[in-house]
Amino acid sequence: MEAAMGLMRRMPPKHAETALSALLSVLPEHSSDLLSQVDQPLQVLCDVNCGKEFILCEYNRDADSYRSPWSNKYHPTLEDGPHPSQELRKLEIEANDVFAIYCDQYYEGGISSVYMWDDENEGFAACFLIKKDGSKSGHGRRGHLQEGAWDAIHVIEVGPEEEGTAHYCLTSTVMLSLTTNNESSGTFNLSGSIRRQMDMDFSVAEGHLCNMGRMIEEIEGKLRNSLEQVYFGKTKEMVCTLRPPSELAQMRLPDSRDA
């Protein structure tokens, strides 16, 4: 199991589904652990009841059906699927409305979904998901890439309220993949994933949603900076080492003999 998890951590996100399927066939006895611990690129389904798209994940799945955060119904139909409590459902509806605005402002398009469920410790948990397709045919407003996807998964465990405060444990994963294909850069592919964790205590006076939103906004900024430094920064460093900018400039200059 340890070797399997190590392999999946090194697997490019675009190949994660194929690799996970192969591991499940080799290690069927660890299927539940693999499915719960391995993050895969997010998939999308349309809620036929309201015409809105929602994101599929392990936290809204029961058997082969997925619960929509918009209609609170399972697709395909499932009669006895689990649902959040009435109070938690109200918070889930509000969170989806707010997070859709966050997604539009920060990502300039994309799909978002929020799911909440009660846990065994008198608290609750929530999963905030964002899927952004940055390709030319995608739903973003700057489709400059041949292929491109940003999948963000934020899982927050909220402890029971004690003396007006609550403990929040956030685990965030971002999977990035992009491919360019043009005359200036040629065909170029870059993909990877990164995971971070954050624990904080907040007063519940402003509400759980405000506290969770503050944590997600902070950790997403850190994740973007890490991706920029680790993936883009290192890639640029390697390219400039192999092909220094001065050499590229000389290649672009017209031959003096042709002048």
Coordinates of C-alpha atoms in Angstrom, one line a residue:
M1 CA 0.0 0.0 0.0
E2 CA 2.9 2.4 0.8
A3 CA 4.5 1.7 -2.5
A4 CA 1.2 2.2 -4.3
M5 CA 0.7 5.6 -2.6
G6 CA 4.2 6.6 -3.5
L7 CA 3.6 5.7 -7.1
M8 CA 0.4 7.7 -7.3
R9 CA 2.1 10.8 -5.7
R10 CA 4.6 10.8 -8.6
M11 CA 2.0 10.1 -11.3
P12 CA 1.0 13.1 -13.6
P13 CA -2.7 14.0 -12.9
K14 CA -3.8 13.2 -16.5
H15 CA -2.6 9.6 -16.0
A16 CA -3.9 9.2 -12.5
E17 CA -7.2 7.5 -13.5
T18 CA -5.4 4.9 -15.6
A19 CA -2.8 4.2 -13.0
L20 CA -5.4 3.9 -10.2
S21 CA -7.4 1.4 -12.3
A22 CA -4.3 -0.7 -12.7
L23 CA -3.5 -0.6 -9.0
L24 CA -7.1 -1.6 -8.1
S25 CA -6.8 -4.7 -10.3
V26 CA -3.4 -5.6 -8.7
L27 CA -4.4 -4.7 -5.1
P28 CA -8.2 -5.4 -4.8
E29 CA -7.9 -5.9 -1.1
H30 CA -6.8 -2.2 -0.7
S31 CA -9.5 -0.8 -3.1
S32 CA -11.3 1.2 -0.4
D33 CA -8.1 2.8 0.9
L34 CA -6.9 3.6 -2.6
L35 CA -10.2 5.2 -3.6
S36 CA -10.4 7.3 -0.4
Q37 CA -6.8 8.5 -0.4
V38 CA -5.9 9.0 -4.0
D39 CA -7.1 12.3 -5.6
Q40 CA -8.2 12.0 -9.2
P41 CA -8.9 14.7 -11.8
L42 CA -12.5 15.9 -11.2
Q43 CA -15.4 14.8 -13.4
V44 CA -18.6 16.8 -14.1
L45 CA -22.2 15.7 -14.4
C46 CA -25.3 17.8 -15.3
D47 CA -28.3 17.9 -12.9
V48 CA -31.3 17.3 -15.1
N49 CA -33.6 18.7 -12.5
C50 CA -32.2 22.3 -12.8
G51 CA -29.8 22.1 -15.8
K52 CA -26.7 23.0 -13.7
E53 CA -23.4 21.1 -13.8
F54 CA -21.9 19.7 -10.6
I55 CA -18.6 18.0 -9.7
L56 CA -18.3 14.3 -8.8
C57 CA -16.2 13.1 -6.0
E58 CA -16.1 10.5 -3.2
Y59 CA -17.9 12.8 -0.8
N60 CA -21.1 13.0 -2.8
R61 CA -21.1 9.4 -4.1
D62 CA -23.1 6.5 -2.9
A63 CA -22.8 3.2 -4.9
D64 CA -22.8 4.5 -8.5
S65 CA -24.9 7.6 -7.9
Y66 CA -23.8 11.1 -7.1
R67 CA -25.8 13.7 -5.1
S68 CA -26.2 17.1 -6.7
P69 CA -25.7 20.1 -4.4
W70 CA -28.3 22.1 -6.4
S71 CA -31.3 19.8 -6.2
N72 CA -30.1 17.5 -3.3
K73 CA -31.0 14.5 -5.5
Y74 CA -28.9 11.6 -6.7
H75 CA -28.0 10.9 -10.3
P76 CA -28.8 8.2 -11.4
T77 CA -31.8 8.1 -9.0
L78 CA -31.1 6.5 -5.6
E79 CA -33.9 6.2 -3.1
D80 CA -32.0 5.7 0.2
G81 CA -28.9 7.7 -0.4
P82 CA -27.5 9.7 2.6
H83 CA -28.3 13.4 2.8
P84 CA -27.1 16.2 5.2
S85 CA -29.3 17.3 8.1
Q86 CA -31.8 20.1 7.4
E87 CA -29.7 22.7 9.2
L88 CA -26.5 21.5 7.4
R89 CA -28.3 21.5 4.1
K90 CA -29.2 25.2 4.5
L91 CA -25.5 26.0 5.1
E92 CA -24.6 23.8 2.0
I93 CA -27.0 25.8 -0.2
E94 CA -25.5 29.1 1.0
A95 CA -22.0 27.8 0.5
N96 CA -22.6 26.8 -3.1
D97 CA -24.0 30.2 -3.9
V98 CA -21.1 32.0 -2.3
F99 CA -18.4 29.7 -3.7
A100 CA -19.8 30.1 -7.2
I101 CA -19.2 33.8 -7.0
Y102 CA -15.7 33.1 -5.6
C103 CA -15.0 30.8 -8.5
D104 CA -16.1 33.4 -11.0
Q105 CA -14.1 36.2 -9.5
Y106 CA -10.8 34.3 -8.8
Y107 CA -10.8 31.8 -11.8
E108 CA -12.8 33.9 -14.4
G109 CA -15.1 30.9 -15.0
G110 CA -15.2 27.3 -14.1
I111 CA -17.4 24.9 -12.1
S112 CA -17.7 24.7 -8.3
S113 CA -19.5 22.4 -5.9
V114 CA -19.8 22.2 -2.1
Y115 CA -20.8 19.2 -0.2
M116 CA -21.4 18.9 3.6
W117 CA -22.1 16.0 5.9
D118 CA -22.4 15.3 9.6
D119 CA -19.5 13.4 11.3
E120 CA -19.4 11.2 14.3
N121 CA -17.8 13.8 16.7
E122 CA -20.8 16.2 16.8
G123 CA -19.2 18.4 14.2
F124 CA -19.4 18.3 10.5
A125 CA -17.2 18.2 7.4
A126 CA -17.3 20.0 4.0
C127 CA -15.7 19.6 0.6
F128 CA -15.2 22.6 -1.6
L129 CA -14.4 21.7 -5.3
I130 CA -13.3 23.8 -8.3
K131 CA -12.7 22.6 -11.8
K132 CA -11.4 25.1 -14.3
D133 CA -10.9 24.1 -18.0
G134 CA -8.4 26.6 -19.5
S135 CA -8.3 25.1 -23.0
K136 CA -9.5 26.9 -26.1
S137 CA -12.8 25.0 -26.1
G138 CA -13.2 25.2 -22.3
H139 CA -15.4 27.3 -20.0
G140 CA -12.7 29.9 -19.1
R141 CA -12.5 33.4 -20.5
R142 CA -8.8 33.1 -21.4
G143 CA -8.5 29.9 -23.4
H144 CA -4.9 30.2 -24.6
L145 CA -4.0 26.6 -24.0
Q146 CA -4.4 23.6 -26.3
E147 CA -5.4 21.6 -23.2
G148 CA -5.4 22.8 -19.6
A149 CA -7.1 21.9 -16.3
W150 CA -7.0 23.1 -12.7
D151 CA -8.7 20.8 -10.1
A152 CA -8.9 22.1 -6.6
I153 CA -10.1 19.9 -3.7
H154 CA -10.6 21.4 -0.2
V155 CA -11.8 19.2 2.6
I156 CA -12.5 20.8 6.0
E157 CA -13.3 19.1 9.2
V158 CA -15.1 21.3 11.7
G159 CA -15.0 20.3 15.4
P160 CA -17.9 20.9 17.8
E161 CA -18.3 24.4 19.2
E162 CA -16.6 25.0 22.6
E163 CA -16.9 28.3 24.4
G164 CA -17.8 30.2 21.2
T165 CA -14.9 28.8 19.1
A166 CA -14.4 25.8 16.8
H167 CA -11.4 23.9 15.4
Y168 CA -11.0 23.8 11.6
C169 CA -8.7 21.3 9.9
L170 CA -8.3 21.9 6.1
T171 CA -6.6 19.6 3.7
S172 CA -6.2 21.0 0.2
T173 CA -5.1 19.4 -3.1
V174 CA -4.5 21.1 -6.4
M175 CA -3.9 19.2 -9.6
L176 CA -2.6 21.1 -12.6
S177 CA -2.1 20.0 -16.2
L178 CA -1.5 22.1 -19.3
T179 CA -0.4 21.6 -22.9
T180 CA 0.5 24.2 -25.5
N181 CA 0.9 23.7 -29.2
N182 CA 1.9 26.8 -31.2
E183 CA 4.8 28.1 -33.3
S184 CA 6.6 29.9 -30.6
S185 CA 6.8 27.1 -28.0
G186 CA 6.0 24.0 -29.9
T187 CA 4.3 21.2 -28.1
F188 CA 4.9 21.5 -24.3
N189 CA 3.3 19.6 -21.5
L190 CA 3.4 20.3 -17.8
S191 CA 1.4 18.6 -15.0
G192 CA 1.6 17.9 -11.3
S193 CA -0.2 18.1 -8.0
I194 CA 0.5 19.6 -4.6
R195 CA -1.2 19.0 -1.2
R196 CA -1.1 21.2 2.0
Q197 CA -2.8 21.1 5.4
M198 CA -3.9 23.9 7.7
D199 CA -5.3 23.8 11.3
M200 CA -6.9 26.9 12.9
D201 CA -9.3 27.9 15.7
F202 CA -11.9 30.6 15.0
S203 CA -14.7 32.3 16.8
V204 CA -18.0 31.2 15.3
A205 CA -19.5 34.6 15.8
E206 CA -19.1 35.4 12.1
G207 CA -20.3 32.0 11.1
H208 CA -18.7 28.8 9.8
L209 CA -18.9 29.7 6.2
C210 CA -16.9 32.9 6.7
N211 CA -14.2 31.1 8.6
M212 CA -13.9 28.3 6.0
G213 CA -13.8 30.8 3.2
R214 CA -11.0 32.7 4.8
M215 CA -8.9 29.5 5.2
I216 CA -9.5 28.4 1.6
E217 CA -8.6 31.8 0.2
E218 CA -5.4 31.8 2.2
I219 CA -4.3 28.3 1.3
E220 CA -5.1 28.7 -2.4
G221 CA -2.8 31.7 -2.5
K222 CA 0.0 29.6 -1.0
L223 CA -0.7 26.7 -3.4
R224 CA -0.6 29.0 -6.4
N225 CA 2.7 30.4 -5.3
S226 CA 4.2 27.0 -4.6
L227 CA 3.1 25.7 -8.1
E228 CA 4.6 28.8 -9.7
Q229 CA 7.9 28.3 -7.9
V230 CA 8.2 24.6 -8.1
Y231 CA 6.8 23.8 -11.5
F232 CA 7.0 27.0 -13.6
G233 CA 10.1 28.3 -11.9
K234 CA 12.1 25.1 -12.2
T235 CA 10.9 24.5 -15.7
K236 CA 12.1 28.0 -16.7
E237 CA 15.4 27.5 -15.0
M238 CA 16.0 24.2 -16.8
V239 CA 15.0 25.7 -20.2
C240 CA 17.3 28.7 -19.7
T241 CA 20.1 26.4 -18.7
L242 CA 19.8 24.2 -21.8
R243 CA 19.1 27.1 -24.1
P244 CA 20.4 30.4 -22.6
P245 CA 18.3 33.5 -23.6
S246 CA 21.4 35.1 -25.3
E247 CA 21.6 32.0 -27.5
L248 CA 17.9 32.3 -28.4
A249 CA 18.4 36.0 -29.2
Q250 CA 21.2 35.2 -31.6
M251 CA 19.1 32.5 -33.3
R252 CA 16.3 35.1 -33.9
L253 CA 18.7 37.7 -35.4
P254 CA 19.0 37.7 -39.2
D255 CA 22.3 36.6 -40.5
S256 CA 24.5 39.6 -41.1
R257 CA 25.6 38.0 -44.4
D258 CA 22.0 38.3 -45.6
A259 CA 21.8 42.0 -44.8

